[in-house]
mmCIF file of C-alpha atoms in Angstrom:
data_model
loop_
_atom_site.group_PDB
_atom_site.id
_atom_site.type_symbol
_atom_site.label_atom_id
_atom_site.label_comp_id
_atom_site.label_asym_id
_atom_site.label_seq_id
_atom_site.Cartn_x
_atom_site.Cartn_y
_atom_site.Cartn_z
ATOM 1 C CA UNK I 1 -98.937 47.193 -7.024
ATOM 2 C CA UNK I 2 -101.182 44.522 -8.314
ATOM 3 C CA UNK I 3 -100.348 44.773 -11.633
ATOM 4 C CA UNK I 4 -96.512 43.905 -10.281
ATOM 5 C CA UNK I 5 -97.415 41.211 -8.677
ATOM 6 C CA UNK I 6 -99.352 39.535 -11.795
ATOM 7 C CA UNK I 7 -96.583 40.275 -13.754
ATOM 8 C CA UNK I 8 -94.459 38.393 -11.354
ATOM 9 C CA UNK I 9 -96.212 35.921 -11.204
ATOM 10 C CA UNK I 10 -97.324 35.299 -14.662
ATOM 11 C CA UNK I 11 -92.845 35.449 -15.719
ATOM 12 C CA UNK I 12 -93.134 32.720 -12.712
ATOM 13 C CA UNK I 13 -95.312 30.012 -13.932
ATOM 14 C CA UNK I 14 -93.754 30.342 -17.702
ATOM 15 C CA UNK I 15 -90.109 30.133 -16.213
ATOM 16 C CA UNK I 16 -91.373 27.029 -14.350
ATOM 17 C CA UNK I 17 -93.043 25.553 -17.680
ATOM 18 C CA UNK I 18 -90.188 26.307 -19.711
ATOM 19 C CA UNK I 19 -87.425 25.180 -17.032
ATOM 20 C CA UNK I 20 -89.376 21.919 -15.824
ATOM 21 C CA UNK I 21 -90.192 21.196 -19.610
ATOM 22 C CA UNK I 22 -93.306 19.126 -18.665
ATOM 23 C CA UNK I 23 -95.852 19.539 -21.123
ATOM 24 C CA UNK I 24 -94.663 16.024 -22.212
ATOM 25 C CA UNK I 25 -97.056 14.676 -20.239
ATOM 26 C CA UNK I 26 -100.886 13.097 -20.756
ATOM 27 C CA UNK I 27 -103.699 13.650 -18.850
ATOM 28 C CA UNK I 28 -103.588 10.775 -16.219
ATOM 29 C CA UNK I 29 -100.134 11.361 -15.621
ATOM 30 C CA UNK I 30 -101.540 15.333 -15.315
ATOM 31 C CA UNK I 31 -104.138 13.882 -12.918
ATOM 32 C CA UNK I 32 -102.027 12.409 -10.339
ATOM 33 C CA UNK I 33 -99.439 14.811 -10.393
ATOM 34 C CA UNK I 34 -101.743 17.632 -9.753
ATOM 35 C CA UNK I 35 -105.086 16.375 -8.528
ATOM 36 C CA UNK I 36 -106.382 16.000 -5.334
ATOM 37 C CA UNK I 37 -109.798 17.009 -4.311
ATOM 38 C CA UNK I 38 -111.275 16.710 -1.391
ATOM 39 C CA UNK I 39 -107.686 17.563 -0.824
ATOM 40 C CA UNK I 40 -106.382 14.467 0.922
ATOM 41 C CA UNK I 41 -106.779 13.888 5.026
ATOM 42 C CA UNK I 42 -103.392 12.805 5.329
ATOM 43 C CA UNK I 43 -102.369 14.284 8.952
ATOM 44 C CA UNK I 44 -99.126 16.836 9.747
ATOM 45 C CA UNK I 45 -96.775 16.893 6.545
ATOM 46 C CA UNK I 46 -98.886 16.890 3.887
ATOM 47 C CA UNK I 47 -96.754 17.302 1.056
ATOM 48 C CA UNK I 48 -94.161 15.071 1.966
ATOM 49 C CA UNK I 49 -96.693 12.432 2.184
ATOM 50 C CA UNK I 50 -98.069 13.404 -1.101
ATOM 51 C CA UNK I 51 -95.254 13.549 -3.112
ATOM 52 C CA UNK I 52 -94.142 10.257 -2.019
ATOM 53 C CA UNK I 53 -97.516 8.758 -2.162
ATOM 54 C CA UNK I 54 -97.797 9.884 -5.562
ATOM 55 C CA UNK I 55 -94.009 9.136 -7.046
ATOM 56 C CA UNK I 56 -92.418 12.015 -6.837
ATOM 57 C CA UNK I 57 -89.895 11.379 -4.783
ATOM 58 C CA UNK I 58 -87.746 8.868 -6.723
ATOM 59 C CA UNK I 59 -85.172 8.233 -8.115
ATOM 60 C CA UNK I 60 -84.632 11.582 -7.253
ATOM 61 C CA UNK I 61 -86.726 14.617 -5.984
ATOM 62 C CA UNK I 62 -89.336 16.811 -7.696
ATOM 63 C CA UNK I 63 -88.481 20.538 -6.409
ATOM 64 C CA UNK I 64 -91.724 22.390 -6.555
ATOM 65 C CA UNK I 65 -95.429 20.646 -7.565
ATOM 66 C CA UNK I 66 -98.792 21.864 -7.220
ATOM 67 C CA UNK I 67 -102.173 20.215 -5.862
ATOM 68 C CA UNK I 68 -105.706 21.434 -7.148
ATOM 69 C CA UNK I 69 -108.354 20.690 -4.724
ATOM 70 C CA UNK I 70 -111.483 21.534 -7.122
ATOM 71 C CA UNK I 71 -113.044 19.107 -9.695
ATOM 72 C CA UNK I 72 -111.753 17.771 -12.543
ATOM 73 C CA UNK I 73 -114.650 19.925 -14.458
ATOM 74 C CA UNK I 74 -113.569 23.057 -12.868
ATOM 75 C CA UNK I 75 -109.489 22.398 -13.901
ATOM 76 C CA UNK I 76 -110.740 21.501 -17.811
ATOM 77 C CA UNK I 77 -113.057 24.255 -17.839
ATOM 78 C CA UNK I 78 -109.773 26.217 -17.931
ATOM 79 C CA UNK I 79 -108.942 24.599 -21.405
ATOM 80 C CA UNK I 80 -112.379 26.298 -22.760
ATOM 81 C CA UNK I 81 -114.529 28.807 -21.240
ATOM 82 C CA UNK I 82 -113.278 28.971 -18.155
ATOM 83 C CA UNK I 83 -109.669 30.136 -19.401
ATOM 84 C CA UNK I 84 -107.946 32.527 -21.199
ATOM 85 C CA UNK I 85 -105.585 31.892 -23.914
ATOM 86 C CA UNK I 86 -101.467 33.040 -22.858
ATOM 87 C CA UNK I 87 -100.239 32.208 -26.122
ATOM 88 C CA UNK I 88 -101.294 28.807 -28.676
ATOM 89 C CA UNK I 89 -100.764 26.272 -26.102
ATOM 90 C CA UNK I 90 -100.999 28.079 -22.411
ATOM 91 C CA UNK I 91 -103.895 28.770 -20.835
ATOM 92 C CA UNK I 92 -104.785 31.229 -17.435
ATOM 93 C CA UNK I 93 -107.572 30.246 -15.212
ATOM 94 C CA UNK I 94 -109.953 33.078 -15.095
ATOM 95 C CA UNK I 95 -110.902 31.764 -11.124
ATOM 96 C CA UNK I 96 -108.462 31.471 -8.452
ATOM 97 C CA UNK I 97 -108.230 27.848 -7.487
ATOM 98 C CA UNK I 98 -107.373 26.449 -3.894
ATOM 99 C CA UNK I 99 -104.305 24.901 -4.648
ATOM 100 C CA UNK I 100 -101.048 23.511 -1.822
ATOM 101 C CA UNK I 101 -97.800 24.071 -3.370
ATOM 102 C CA UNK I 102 -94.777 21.793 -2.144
ATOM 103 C CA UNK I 103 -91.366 23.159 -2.431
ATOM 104 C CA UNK I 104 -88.098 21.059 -1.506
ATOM 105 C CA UNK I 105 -86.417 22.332 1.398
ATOM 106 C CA UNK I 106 -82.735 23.049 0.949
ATOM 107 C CA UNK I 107 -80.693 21.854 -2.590
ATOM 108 C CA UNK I 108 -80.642 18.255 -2.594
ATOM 109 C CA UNK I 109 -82.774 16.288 -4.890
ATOM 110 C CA UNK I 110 -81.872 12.902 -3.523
ATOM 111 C CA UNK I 111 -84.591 11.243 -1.374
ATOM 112 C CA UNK I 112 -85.395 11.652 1.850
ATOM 113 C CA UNK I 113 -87.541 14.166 0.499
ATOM 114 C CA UNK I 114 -88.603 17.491 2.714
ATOM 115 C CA UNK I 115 -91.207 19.964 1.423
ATOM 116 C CA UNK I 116 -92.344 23.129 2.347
ATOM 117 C CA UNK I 117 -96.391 23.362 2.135
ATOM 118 C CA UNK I 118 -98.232 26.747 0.893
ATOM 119 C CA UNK I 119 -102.090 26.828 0.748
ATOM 120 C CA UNK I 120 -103.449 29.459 -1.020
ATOM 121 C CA UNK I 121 -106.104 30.764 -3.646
ATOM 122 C CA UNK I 122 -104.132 30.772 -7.500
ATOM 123 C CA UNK I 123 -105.024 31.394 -10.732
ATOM 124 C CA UNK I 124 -103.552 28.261 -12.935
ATOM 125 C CA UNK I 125 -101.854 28.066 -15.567
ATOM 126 C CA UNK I 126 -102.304 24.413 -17.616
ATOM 127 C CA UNK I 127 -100.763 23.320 -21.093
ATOM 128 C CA UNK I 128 -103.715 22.220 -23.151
ATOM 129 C CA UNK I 129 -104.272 20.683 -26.813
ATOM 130 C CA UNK I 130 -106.645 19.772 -29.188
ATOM 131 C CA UNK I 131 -108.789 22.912 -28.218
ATOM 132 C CA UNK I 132 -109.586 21.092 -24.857
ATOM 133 C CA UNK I 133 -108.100 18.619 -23.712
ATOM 134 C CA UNK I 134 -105.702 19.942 -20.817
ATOM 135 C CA UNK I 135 -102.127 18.292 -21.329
ATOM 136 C CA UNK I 136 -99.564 18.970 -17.961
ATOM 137 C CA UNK I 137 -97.711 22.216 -17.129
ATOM 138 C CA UNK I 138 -96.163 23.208 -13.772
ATOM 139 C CA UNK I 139 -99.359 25.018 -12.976
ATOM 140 C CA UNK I 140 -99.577 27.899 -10.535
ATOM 141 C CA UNK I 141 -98.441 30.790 -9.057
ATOM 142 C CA UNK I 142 -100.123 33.467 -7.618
ATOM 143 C CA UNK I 143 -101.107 35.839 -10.680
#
């Protein structure tokens, strides 16, 4: 049963890569996408405060993103040690992560954004280069 589940999860996060096609960006853009620990006190609605606070919500909605809440040593340690390689350019946490993930609610991509909120412990998965330095992927999915 486990085994199906990390399977499902793994074809998950790599469908997400692939279909969001955003290992285009750099590491600050990476940052504020995906970033937030202490994860932010922001009241009721978390991630529809969050994704507008941090620009995801024009011109036109994000559908799905992901929030870390660990360090920013913890998420790189992923592009070295703390990782596992997928393939030449993927790379698996080998720790789960406590991570929110905001989904849109119903099919419309034009703003006012609503999001669905999930917190829960993930493995990530994060685009890096260089050996190191971690790029941007859609990261996670429970693995």
């Amino acid at each position: 049963m486990w085994f199906k589940g990390f399977g499902l999860g793994l074809f998950i996060v790599l469908a997400a890569v692939l279909m969001l096609g955003t290992f285009a960006a750099d590491y600050p853009t990476f940052l504020e996408h995906h970033f937030d620990d202490p994860k932010s006190n922001v009241g009721d609605h978390y991630c529809n405060k969050m994704m507008q606070r941090r620009g995801m919500t024009k011109p036109k909605t994000k559908e799905v993103n992901t929030f870390i809440h660990d360090t920013q040593n913890n998420i790189i340690a992923v592009c070295g040690d703390g990782g596992e390689a997928i393939d030449n350019r993927l790379r698996c946490s080998k720790k789960q992560f406590r991570v929110t993930t905001c989904k849109m609610k119903g099919s419309s991509t034009k703003p006012p954004c609503d999001y669905r909120e999930n917190t829960s412990p993930r493995y990530i998965v994060i685009a890096w280069e260089n050996g190191w330095r971690c790029g941007a992927a859609s990261l996670t999915s429970v693995l």
